[in-house]
Structure formats: structure tokens, C-alpha cells
mmCIF file of N, CA and C in Angstrom:
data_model
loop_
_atom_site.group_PDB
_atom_site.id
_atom_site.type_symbol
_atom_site.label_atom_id
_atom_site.label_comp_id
_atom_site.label_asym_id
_atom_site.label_seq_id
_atom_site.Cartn_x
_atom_site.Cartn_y
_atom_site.Cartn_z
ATOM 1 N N UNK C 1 0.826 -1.196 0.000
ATOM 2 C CA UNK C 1 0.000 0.000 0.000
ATOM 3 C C UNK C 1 0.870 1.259 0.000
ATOM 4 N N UNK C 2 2.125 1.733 0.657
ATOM 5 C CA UNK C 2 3.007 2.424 1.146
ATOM 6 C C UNK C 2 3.456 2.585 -0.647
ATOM 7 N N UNK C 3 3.869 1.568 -1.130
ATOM 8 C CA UNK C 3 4.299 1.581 -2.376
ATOM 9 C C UNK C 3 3.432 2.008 -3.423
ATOM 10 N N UNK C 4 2.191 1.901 -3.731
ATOM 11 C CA UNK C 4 1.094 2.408 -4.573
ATOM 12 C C UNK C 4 1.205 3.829 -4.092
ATOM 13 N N UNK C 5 1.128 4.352 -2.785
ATOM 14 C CA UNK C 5 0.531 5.505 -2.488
ATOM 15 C C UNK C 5 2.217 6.879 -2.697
ATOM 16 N N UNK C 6 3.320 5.875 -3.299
ATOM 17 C CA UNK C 6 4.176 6.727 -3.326
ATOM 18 C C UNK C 6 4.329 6.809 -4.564
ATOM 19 N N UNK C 7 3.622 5.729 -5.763
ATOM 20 C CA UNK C 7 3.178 5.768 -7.016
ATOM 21 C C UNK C 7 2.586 7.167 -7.555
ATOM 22 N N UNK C 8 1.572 6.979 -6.512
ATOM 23 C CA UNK C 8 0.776 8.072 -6.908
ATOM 24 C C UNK C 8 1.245 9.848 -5.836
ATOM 25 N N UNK C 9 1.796 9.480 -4.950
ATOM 26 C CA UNK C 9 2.412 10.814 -4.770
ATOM 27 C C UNK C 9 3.621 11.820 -4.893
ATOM 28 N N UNK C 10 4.151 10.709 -5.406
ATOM 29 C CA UNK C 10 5.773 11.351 -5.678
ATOM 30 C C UNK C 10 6.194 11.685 -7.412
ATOM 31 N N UNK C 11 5.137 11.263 -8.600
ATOM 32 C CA UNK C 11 4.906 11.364 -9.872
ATOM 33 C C UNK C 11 4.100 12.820 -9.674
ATOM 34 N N UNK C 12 2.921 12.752 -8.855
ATOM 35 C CA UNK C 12 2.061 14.224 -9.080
ATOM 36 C C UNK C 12 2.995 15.462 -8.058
ATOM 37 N N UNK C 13 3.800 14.702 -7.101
ATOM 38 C CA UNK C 13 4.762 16.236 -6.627
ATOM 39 C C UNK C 13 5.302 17.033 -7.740
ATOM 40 N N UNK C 14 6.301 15.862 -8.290
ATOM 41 C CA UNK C 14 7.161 16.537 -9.429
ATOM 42 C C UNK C 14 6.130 17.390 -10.442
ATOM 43 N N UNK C 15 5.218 16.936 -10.742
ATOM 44 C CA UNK C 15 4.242 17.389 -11.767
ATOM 45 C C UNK C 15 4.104 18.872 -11.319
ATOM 46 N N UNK C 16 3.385 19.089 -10.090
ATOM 47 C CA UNK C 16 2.909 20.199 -9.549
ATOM 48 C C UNK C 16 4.073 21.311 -9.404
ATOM 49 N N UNK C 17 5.181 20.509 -9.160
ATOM 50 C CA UNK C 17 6.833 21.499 -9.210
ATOM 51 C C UNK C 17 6.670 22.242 -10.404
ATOM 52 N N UNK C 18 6.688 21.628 -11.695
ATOM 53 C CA UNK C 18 6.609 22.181 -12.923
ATOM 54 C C UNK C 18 5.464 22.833 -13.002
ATOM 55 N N UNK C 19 4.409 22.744 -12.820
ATOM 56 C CA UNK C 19 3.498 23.489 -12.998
ATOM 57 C C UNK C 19 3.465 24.912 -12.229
ATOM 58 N N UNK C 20 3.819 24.763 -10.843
ATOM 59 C CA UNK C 20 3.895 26.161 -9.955
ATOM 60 C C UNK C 20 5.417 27.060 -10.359
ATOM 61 N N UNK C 21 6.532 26.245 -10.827
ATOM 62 C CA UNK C 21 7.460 26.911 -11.910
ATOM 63 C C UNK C 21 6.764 27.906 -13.085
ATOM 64 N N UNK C 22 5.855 27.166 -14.128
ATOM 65 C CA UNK C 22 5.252 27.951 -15.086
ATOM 66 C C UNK C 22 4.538 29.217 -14.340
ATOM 67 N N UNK C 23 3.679 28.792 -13.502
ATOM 68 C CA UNK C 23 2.560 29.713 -12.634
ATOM 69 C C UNK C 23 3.816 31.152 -11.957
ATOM 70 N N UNK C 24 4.495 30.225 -11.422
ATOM 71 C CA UNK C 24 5.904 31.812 -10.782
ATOM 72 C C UNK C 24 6.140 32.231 -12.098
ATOM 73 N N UNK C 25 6.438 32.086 -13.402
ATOM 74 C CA UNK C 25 6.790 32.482 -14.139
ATOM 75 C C UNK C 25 5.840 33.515 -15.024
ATOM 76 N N UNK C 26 4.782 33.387 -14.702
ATOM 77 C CA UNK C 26 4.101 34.084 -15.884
ATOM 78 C C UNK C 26 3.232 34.756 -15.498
ATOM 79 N N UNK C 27 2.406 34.235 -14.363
ATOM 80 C CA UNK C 27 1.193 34.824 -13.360
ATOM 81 C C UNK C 27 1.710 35.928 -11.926
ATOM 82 N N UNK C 28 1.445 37.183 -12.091
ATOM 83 C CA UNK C 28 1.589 37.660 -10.704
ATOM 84 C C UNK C 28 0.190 37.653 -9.739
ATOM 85 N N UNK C 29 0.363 36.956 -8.887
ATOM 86 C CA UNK C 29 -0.716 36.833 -7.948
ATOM 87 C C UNK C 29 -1.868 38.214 -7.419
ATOM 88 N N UNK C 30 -0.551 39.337 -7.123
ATOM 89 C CA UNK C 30 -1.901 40.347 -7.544
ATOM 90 C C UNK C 30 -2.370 41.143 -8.437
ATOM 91 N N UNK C 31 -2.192 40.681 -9.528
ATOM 92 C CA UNK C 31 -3.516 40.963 -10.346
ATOM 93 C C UNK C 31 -4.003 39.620 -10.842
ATOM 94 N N UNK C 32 -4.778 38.690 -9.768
ATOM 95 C CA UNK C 32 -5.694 37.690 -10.170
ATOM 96 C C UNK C 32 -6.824 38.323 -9.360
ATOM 97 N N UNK C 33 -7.815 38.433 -10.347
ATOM 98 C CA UNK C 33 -9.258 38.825 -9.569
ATOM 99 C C UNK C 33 -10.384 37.361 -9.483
ATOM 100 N N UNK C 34 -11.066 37.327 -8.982
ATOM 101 C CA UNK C 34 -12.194 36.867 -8.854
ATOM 102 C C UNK C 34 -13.391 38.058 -8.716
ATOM 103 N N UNK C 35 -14.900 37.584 -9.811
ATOM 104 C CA UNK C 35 -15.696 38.042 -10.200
ATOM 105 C C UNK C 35 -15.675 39.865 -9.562
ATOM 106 N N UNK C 36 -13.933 39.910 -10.423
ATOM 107 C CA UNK C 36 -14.238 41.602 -10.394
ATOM 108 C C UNK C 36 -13.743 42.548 -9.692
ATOM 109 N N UNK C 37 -12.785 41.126 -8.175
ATOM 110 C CA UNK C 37 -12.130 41.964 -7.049
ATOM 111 C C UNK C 37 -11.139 41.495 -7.306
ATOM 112 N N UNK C 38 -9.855 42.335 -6.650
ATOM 113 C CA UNK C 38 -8.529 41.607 -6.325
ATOM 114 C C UNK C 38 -8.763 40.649 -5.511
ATOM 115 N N UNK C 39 -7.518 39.464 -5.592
ATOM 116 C CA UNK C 39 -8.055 38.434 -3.997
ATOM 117 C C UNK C 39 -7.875 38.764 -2.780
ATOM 118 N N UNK C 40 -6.749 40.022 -2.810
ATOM 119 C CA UNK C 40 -6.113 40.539 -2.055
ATOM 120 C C UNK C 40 -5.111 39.504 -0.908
ATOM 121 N N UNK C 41 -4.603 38.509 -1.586
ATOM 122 C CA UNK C 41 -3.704 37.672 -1.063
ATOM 123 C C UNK C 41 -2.263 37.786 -1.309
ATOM 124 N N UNK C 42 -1.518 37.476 -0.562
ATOM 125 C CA UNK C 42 0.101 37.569 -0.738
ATOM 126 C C UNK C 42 0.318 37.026 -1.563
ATOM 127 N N UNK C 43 1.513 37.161 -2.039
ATOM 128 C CA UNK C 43 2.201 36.178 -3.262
ATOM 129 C C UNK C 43 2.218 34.927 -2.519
ATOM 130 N N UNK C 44 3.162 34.831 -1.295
ATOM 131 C CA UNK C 44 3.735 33.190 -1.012
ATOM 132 C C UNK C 44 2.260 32.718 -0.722
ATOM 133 N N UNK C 45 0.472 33.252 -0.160
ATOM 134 C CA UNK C 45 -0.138 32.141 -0.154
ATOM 135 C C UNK C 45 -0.666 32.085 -1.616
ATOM 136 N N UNK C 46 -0.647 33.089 -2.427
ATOM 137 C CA UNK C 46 -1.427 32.571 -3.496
ATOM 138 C C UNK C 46 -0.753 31.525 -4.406
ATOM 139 N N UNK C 47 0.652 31.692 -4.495
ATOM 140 C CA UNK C 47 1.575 30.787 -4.781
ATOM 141 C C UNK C 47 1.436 29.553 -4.368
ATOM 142 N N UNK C 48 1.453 29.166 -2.403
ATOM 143 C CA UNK C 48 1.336 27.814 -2.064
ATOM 144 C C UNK C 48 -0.290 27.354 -2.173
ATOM 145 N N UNK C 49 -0.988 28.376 -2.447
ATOM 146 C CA UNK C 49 -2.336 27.318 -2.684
ATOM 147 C C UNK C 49 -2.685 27.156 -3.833
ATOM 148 N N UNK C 50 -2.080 27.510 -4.763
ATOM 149 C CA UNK C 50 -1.644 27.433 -6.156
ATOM 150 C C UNK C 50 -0.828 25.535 -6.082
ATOM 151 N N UNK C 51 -0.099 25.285 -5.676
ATOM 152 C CA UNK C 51 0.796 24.508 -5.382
ATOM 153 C C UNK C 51 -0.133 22.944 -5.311
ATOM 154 N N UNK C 52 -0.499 24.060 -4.037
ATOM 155 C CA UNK C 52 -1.039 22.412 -3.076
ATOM 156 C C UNK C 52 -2.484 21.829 -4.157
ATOM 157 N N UNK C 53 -2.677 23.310 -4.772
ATOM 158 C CA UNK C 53 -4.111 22.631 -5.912
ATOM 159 C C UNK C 53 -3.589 22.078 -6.945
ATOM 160 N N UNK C 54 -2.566 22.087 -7.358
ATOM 161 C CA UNK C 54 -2.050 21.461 -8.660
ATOM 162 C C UNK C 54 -1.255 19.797 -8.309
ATOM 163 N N UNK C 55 -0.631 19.636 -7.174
ATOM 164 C CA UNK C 55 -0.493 18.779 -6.116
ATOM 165 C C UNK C 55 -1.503 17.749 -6.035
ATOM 166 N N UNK C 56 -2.976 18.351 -5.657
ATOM 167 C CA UNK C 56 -4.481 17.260 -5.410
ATOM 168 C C UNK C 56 -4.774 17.210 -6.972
ATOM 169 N N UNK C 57 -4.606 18.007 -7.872
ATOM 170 C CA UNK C 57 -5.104 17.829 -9.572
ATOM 171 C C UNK C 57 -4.319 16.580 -9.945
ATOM 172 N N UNK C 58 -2.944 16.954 -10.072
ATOM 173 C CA UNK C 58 -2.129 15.976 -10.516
ATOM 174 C C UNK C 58 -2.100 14.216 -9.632
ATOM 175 N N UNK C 59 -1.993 14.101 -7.950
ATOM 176 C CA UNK C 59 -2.590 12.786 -7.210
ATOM 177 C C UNK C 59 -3.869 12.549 -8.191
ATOM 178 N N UNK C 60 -5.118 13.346 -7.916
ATOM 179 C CA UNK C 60 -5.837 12.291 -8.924
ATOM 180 C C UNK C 60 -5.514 11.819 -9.975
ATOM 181 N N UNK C 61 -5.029 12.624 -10.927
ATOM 182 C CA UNK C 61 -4.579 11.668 -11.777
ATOM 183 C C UNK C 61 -3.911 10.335 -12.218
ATOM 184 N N UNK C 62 -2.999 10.532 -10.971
ATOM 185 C CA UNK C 62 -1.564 9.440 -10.912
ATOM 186 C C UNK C 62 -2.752 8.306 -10.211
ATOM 187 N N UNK C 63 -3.356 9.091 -9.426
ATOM 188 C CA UNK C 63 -4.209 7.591 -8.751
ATOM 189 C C UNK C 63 -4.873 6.828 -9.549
ATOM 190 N N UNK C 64 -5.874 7.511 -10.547
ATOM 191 C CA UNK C 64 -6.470 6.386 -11.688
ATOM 192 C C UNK C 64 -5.696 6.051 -12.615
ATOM 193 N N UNK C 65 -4.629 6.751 -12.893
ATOM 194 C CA UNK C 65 -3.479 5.459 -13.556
ATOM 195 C C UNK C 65 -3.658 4.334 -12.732
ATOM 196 N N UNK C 66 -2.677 4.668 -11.762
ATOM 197 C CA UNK C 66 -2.596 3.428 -10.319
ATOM 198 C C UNK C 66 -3.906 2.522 -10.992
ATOM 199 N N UNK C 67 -4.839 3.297 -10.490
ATOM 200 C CA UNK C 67 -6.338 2.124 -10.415
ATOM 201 C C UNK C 67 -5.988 1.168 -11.502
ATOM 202 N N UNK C 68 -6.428 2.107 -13.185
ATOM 203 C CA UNK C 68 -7.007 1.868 -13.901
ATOM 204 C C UNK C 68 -5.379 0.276 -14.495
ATOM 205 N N UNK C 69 -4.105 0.143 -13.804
ATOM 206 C CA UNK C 69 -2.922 -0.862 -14.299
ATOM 207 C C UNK C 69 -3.077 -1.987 -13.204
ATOM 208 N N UNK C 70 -4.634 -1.827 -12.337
ATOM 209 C CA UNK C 70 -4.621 -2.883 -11.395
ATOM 210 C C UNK C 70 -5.222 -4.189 -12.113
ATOM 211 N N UNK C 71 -4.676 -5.723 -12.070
ATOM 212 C CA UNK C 71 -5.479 -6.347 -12.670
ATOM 213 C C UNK C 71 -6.865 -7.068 -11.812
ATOM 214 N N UNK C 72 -7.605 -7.760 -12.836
ATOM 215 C CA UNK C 72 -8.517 -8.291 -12.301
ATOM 216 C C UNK C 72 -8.610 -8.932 -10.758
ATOM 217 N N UNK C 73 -7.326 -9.461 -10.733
ATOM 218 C CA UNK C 73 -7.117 -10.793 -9.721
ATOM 219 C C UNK C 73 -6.576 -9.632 -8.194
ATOM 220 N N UNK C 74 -6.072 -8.708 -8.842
ATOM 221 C CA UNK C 74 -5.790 -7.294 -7.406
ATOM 222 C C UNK C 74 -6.708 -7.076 -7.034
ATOM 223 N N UNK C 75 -7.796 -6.410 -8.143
ATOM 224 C CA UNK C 75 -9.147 -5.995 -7.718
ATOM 225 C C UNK C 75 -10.562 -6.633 -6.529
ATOM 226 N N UNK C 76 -10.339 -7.987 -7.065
ATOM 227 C CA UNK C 76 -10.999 -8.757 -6.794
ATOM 228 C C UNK C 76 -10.653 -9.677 -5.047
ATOM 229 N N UNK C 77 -9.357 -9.331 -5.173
ATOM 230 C CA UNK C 77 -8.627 -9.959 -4.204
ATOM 231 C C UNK C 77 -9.214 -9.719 -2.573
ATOM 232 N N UNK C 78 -9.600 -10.459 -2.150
ATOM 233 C CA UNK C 78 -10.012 -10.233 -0.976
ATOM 234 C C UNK C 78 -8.939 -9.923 0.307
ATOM 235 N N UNK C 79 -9.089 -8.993 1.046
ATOM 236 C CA UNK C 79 -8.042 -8.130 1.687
ATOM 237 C C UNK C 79 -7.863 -8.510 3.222
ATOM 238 N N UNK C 80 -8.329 -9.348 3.468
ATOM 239 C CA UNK C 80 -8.442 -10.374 5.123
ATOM 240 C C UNK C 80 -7.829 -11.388 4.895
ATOM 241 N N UNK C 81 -6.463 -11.799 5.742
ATOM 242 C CA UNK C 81 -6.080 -12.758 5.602
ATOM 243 C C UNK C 81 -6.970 -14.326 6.301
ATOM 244 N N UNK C 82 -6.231 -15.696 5.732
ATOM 245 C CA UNK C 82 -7.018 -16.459 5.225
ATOM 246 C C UNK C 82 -7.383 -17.098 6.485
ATOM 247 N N UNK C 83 -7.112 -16.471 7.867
ATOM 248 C CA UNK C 83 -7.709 -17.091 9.543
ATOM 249 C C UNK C 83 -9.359 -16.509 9.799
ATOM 250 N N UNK C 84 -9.212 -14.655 9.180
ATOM 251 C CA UNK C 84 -10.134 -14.141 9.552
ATOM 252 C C UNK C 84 -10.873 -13.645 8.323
ATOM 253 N N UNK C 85 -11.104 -14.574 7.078
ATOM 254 C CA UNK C 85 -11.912 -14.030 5.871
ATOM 255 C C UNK C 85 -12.965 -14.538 6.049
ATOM 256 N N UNK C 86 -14.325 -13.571 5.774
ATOM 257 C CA UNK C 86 -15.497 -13.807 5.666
ATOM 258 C C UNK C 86 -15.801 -14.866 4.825
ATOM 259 N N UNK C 87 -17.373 -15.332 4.729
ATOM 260 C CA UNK C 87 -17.768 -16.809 3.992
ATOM 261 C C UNK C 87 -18.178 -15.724 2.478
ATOM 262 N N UNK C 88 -17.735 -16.492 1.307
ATOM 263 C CA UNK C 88 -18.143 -15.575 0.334
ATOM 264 C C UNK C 88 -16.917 -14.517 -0.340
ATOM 265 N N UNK C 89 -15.893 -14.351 0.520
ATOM 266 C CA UNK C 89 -14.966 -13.620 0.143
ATOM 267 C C UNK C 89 -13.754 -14.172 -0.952
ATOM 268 N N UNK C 90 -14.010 -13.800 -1.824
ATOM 269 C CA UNK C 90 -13.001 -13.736 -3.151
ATOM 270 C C UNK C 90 -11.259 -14.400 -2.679
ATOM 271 N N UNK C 91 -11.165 -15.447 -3.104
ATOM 272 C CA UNK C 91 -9.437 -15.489 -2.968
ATOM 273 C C UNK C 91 -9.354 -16.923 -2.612
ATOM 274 N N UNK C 92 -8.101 -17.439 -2.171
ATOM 275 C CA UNK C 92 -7.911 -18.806 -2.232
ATOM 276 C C UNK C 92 -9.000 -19.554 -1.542
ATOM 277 N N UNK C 93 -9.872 -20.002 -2.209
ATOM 278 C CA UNK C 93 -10.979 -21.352 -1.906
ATOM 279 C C UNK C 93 -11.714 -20.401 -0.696
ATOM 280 N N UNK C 94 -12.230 -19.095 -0.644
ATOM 281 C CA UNK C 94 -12.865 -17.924 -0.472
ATOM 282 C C UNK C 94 -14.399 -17.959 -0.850
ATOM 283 N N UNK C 95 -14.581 -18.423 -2.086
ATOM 284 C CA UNK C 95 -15.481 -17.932 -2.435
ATOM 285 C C UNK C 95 -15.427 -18.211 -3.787
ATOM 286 N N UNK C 96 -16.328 -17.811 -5.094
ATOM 287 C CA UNK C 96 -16.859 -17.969 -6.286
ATOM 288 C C UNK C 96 -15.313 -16.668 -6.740
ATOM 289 N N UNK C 97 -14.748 -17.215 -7.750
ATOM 290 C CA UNK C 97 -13.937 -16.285 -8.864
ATOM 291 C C UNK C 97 -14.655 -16.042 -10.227
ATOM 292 N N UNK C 98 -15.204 -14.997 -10.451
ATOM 293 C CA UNK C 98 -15.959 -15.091 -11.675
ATOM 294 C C UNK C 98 -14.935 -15.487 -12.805
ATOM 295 N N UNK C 99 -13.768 -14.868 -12.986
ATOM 296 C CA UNK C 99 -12.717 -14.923 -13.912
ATOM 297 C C UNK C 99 -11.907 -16.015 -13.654
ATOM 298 N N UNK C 100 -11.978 -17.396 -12.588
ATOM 299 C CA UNK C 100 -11.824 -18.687 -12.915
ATOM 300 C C UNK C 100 -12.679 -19.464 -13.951
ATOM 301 N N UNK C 101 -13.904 -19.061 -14.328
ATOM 302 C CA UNK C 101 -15.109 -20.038 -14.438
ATOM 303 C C UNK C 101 -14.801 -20.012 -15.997
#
């Protein structure tokens, strides 16, 4: 799990690096308005919440990669080892495998 979740967070850091690079580069924070006002925010927060949103944009993404390279037999895999698995639960002599049959 530790390993998936560094799949997906250490691909969308770098991402968001480059992206808040372009954003320092081209955007000055005060003159971004919303419907008409200044935001009247500092550079470093409009910058880091700039960051941290491109950060959660980019994790989703990396995560449904993640998902979408899981196979059937991951998916399906029942996640209780085999002392304390429910009756019905997917996995060695568990239960019904649709994708054995």
C-alpha cells in the first residue's frame, strides 16, 4: 500500500513542481481577480495554494493510472487474511472467482 501511495504521490509532486514553476513564471498573484475583485492575497499564499491545488489535480490523476494498471485478480482480491476471511470472500478457496469459471 506504502508503495502504490508513493506511485501516486511522488509522480504528481514533481508534476505540480513544474506546474507552480510555469505559474511563478508568468502569473503575478496580484492581479488575479475573482468576479471583479482583487483576492487581495500575498504572493507566497497565493503561490502555495496554487501549489497544493495542482499537487491534489495531478494525485488524482496518478491515482487512476494506479487504479485503472490494477489487474482483475488485485481488484478482486479479498483483503483479510485467510484465519479471519469472511464466507463468500473472493481469494484462495474464499469464495466464487468469476474470472476462474
Amino acid at each position: 500500500m506504502a508503495q502504490r501511495l508513493m506511485w501516486i504521490a511522488w509522480p504528481a509532486f514533481l508534476a505540480a513542481c513544474v506546474l507552480e514553476l510555469l505559474v511563478f513564471a508568468f502569473v503575478d498573484p496580484h492581479e488575479l481577480q475573482w468576479s471583479g475583485h482583487t483576492l487581495g492575497w500575498s504572493r507566497q499564499a497565493a503561490y502555495t495554494l496554487s501549489f497544493f491545488a495542482f499537487w491534489i489535480v495531478t494525485m488524482g490523476a496518478c491515482a487512476m493510472t494506479t487504479l485503472l494498471r490494477l489487474t482483475p485478480a488485485e481488484l478482486n482480491a479479498c483483503p483479510y487474511d485467510r484465519a479471519s476471511r469472511p464466507a463468500g470472500c473472493p481469494g484462495e478457496g474464499g469464495g466464487a472467482q468469476p474470472w476462474a469459471q
